JSON list of C-alpha atoms in Angstrom, two decimals:
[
{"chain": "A", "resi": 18, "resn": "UNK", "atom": "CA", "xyz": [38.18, 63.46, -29.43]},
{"chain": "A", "resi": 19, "resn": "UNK", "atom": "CA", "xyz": [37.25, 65.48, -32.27]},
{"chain": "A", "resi": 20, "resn": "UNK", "atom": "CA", "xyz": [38.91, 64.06, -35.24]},
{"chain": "A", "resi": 21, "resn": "UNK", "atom": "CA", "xyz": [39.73, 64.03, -39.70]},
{"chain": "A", "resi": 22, "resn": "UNK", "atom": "CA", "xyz": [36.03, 63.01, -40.90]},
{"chain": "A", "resi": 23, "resn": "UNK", "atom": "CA", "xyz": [36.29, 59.84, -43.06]},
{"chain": "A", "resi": 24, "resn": "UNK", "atom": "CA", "xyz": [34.05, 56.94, -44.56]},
{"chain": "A", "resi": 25, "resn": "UNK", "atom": "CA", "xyz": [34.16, 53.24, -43.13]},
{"chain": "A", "resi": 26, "resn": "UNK", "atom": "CA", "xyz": [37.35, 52.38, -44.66]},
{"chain": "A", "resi": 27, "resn": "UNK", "atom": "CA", "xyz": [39.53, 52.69, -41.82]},
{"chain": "A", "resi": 28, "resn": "UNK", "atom": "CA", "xyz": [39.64, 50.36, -38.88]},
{"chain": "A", "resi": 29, "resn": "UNK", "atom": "CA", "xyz": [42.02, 52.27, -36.26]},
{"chain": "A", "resi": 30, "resn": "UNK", "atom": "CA", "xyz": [43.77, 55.38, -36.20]},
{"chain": "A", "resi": 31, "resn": "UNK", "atom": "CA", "xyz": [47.05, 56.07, -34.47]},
{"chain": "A", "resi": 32, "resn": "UNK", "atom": "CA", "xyz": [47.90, 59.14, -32.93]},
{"chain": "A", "resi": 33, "resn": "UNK", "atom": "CA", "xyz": [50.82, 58.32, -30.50]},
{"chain": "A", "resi": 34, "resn": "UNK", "atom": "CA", "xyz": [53.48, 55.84, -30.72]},
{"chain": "A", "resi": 35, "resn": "UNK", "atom": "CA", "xyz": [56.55, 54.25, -28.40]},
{"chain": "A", "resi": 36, "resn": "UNK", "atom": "CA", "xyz": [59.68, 53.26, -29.64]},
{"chain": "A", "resi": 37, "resn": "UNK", "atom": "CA", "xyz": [62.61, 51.00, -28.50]},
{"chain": "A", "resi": 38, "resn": "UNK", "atom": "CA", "xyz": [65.69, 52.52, -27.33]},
{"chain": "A", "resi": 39, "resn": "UNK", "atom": "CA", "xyz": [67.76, 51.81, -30.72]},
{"chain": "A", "resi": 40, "resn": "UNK", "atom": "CA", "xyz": [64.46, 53.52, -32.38]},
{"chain": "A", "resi": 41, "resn": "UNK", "atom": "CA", "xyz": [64.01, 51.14, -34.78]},
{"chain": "A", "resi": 42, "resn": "UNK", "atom": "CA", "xyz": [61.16, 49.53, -33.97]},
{"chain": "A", "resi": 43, "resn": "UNK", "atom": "CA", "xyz": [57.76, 50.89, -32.44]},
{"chain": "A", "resi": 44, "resn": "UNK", "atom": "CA", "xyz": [56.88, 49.07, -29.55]},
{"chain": "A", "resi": 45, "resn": "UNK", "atom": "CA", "xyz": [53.78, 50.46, -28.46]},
{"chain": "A", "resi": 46, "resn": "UNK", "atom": "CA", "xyz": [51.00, 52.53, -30.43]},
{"chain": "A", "resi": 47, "resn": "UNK", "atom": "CA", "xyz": [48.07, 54.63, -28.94]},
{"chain": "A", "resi": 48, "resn": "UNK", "atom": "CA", "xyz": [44.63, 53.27, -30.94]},
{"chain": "A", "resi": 49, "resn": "UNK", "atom": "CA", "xyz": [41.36, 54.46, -31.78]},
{"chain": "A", "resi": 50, "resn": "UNK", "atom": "CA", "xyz": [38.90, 52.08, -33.23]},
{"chain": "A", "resi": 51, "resn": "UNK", "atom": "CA", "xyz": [36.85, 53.52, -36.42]},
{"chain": "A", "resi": 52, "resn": "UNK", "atom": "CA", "xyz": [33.07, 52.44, -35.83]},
{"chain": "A", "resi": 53, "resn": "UNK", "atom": "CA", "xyz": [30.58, 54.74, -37.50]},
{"chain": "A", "resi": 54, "resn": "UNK", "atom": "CA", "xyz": [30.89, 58.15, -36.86]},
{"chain": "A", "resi": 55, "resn": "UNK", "atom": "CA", "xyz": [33.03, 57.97, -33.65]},
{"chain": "A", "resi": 56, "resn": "UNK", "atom": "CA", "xyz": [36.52, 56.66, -32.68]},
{"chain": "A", "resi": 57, "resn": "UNK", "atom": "CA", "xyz": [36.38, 54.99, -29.61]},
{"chain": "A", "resi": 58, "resn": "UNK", "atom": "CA", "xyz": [39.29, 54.40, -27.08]},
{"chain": "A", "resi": 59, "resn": "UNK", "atom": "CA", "xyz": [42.16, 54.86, -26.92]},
{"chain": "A", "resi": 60, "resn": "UNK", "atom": "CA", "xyz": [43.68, 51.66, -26.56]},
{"chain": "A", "resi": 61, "resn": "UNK", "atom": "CA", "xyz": [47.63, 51.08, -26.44]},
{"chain": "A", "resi": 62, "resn": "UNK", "atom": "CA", "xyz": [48.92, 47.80, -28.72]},
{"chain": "A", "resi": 63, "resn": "UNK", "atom": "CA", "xyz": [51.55, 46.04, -29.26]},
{"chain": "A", "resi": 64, "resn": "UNK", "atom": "CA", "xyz": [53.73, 46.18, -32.55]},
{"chain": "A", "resi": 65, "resn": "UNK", "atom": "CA", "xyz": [53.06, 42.30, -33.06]},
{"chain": "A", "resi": 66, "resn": "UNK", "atom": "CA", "xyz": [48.92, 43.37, -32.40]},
{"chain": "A", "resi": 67, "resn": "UNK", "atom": "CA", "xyz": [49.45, 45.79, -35.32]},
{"chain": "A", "resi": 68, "resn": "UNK", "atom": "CA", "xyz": [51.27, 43.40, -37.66]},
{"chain": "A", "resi": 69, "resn": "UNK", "atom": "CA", "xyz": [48.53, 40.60, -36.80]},
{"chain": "A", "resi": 70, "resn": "UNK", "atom": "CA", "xyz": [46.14, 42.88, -37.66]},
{"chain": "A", "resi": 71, "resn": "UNK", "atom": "CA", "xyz": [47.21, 44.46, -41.17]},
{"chain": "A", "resi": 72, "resn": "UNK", "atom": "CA", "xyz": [48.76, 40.42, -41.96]},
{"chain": "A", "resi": 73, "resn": "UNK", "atom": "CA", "xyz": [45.56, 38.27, -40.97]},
{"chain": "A", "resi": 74, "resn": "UNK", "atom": "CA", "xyz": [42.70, 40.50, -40.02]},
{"chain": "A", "resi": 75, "resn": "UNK", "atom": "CA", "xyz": [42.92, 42.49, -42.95]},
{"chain": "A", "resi": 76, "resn": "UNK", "atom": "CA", "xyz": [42.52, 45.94, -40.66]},
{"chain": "A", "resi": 77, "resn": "UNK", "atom": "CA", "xyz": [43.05, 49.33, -42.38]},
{"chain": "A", "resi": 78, "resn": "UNK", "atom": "CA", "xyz": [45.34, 51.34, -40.00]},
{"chain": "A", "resi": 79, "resn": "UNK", "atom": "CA", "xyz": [45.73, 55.31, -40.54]},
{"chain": "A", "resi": 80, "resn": "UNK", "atom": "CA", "xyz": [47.88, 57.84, -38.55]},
{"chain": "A", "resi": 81, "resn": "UNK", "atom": "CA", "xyz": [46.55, 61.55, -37.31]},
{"chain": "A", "resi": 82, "resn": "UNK", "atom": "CA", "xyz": [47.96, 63.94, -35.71]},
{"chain": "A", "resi": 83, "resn": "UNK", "atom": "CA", "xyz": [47.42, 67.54, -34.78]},
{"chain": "A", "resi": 84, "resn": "UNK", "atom": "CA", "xyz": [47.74, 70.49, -36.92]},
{"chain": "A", "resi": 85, "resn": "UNK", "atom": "CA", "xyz": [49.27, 73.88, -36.15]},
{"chain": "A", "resi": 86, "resn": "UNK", "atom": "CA", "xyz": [45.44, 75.11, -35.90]},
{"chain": "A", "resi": 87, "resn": "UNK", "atom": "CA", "xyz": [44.63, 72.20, -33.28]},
{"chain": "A", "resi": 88, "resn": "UNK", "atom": "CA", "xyz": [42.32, 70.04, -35.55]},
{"chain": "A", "resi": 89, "resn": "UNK", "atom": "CA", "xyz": [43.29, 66.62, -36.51]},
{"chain": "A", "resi": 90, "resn": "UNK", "atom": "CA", "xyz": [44.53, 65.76, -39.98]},
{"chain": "A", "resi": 91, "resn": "UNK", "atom": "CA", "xyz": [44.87, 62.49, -41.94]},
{"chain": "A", "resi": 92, "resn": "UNK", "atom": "CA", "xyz": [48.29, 61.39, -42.15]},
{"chain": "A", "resi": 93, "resn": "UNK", "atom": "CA", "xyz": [49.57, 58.27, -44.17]},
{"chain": "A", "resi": 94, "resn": "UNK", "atom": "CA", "xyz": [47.65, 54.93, -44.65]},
{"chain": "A", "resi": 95, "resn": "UNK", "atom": "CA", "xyz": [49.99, 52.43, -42.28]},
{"chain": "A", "resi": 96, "resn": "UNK", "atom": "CA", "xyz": [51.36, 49.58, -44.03]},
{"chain": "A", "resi": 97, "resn": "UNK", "atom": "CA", "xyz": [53.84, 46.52, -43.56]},
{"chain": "A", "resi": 98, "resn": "UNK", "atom": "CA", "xyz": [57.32, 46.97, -45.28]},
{"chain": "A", "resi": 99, "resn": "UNK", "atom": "CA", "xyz": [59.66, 43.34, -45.76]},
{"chain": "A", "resi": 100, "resn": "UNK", "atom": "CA", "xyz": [63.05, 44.58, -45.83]},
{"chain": "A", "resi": 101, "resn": "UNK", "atom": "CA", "xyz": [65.15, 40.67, -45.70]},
{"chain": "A", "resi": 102, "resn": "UNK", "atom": "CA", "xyz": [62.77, 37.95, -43.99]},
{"chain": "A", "resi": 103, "resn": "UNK", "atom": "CA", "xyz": [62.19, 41.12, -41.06]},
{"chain": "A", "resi": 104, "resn": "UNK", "atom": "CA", "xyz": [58.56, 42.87, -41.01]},
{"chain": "A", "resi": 105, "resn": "UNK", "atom": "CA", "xyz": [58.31, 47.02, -40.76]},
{"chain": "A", "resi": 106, "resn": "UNK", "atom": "CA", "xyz": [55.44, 49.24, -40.00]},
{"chain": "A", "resi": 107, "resn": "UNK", "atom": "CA", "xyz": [55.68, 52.31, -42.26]},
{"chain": "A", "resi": 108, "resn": "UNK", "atom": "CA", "xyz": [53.75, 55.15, -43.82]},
{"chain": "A", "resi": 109, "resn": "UNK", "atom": "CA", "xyz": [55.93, 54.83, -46.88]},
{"chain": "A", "resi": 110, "resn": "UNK", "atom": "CA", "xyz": [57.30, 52.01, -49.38]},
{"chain": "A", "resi": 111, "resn": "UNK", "atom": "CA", "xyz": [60.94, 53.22, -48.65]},
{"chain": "A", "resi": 112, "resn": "UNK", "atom": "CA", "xyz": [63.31, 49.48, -47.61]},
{"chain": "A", "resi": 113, "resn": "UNK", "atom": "CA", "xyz": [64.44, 51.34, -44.19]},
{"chain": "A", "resi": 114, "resn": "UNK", "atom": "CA", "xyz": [65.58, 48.45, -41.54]},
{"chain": "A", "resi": 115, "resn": "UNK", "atom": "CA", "xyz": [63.25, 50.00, -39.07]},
{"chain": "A", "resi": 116, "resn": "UNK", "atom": "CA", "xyz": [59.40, 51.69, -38.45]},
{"chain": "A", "resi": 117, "resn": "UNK", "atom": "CA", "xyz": [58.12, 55.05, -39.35]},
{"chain": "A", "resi": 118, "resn": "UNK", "atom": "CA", "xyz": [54.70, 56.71, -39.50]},
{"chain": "A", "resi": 119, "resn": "UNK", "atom": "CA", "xyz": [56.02, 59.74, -39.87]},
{"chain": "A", "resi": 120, "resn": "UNK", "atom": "CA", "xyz": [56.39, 62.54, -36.40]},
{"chain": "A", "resi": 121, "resn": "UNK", "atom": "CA", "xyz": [54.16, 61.42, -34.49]},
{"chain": "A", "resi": 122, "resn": "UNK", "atom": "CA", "xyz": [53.92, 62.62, -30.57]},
{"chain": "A", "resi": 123, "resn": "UNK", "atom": "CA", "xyz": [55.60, 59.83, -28.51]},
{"chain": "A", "resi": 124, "resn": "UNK", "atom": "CA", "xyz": [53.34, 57.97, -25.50]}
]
């Protein structure tokens, strides 16, 4: 997978994502682990895998995607969102009751 070029300050990158039918959560997300030079993978997580990992592990998570000329391109650092006592996986700060890392293809 050819891919953005970055330093070691990323731990995954997502490229593809699942949500649930009311689309307000994403349930599954397609992973690429950051080590060196090289993403390796894919691997498909969980949405509780994700929040374990940003909450406890202290892993950076990034999105990619594709751009009109083919070659991927950075997207938005992925971070955890409280809205209430209720946890939320966005790419933004914005208080929305449900995930977003912006359009990325669906698994």
């Amino acid at each position: 997978m050819e891919y953005f070029m970055m330093n070691k300050w990323v731990d995954y990158v997502i490229t593809e994502v699942r949500y649930n039918n009311e689309r307000s959560h994403i349930v599954a997300f397609k992973c690429w682990r950051h080590i060196g030079a090289e993403l390796i993978g894919p691997d498909i997580r969980s949405r509780a895998d994700i929040i374990n990992a940003i909450d406890n592990e202290n892993l950076v998570f990034i999105t990619e995607y594709k751009g009109e000329d083919g070659k991927w391109e950075k997207g938005g650092d992925v971070g955890i969102v409280m809205v209430g006592n209720e946890k939320f996986l966005r790419t933004d700060a914005n208080p929305e009751t449900r995930d977003n890392l912006g359009n990325l293809p669906e698994l």
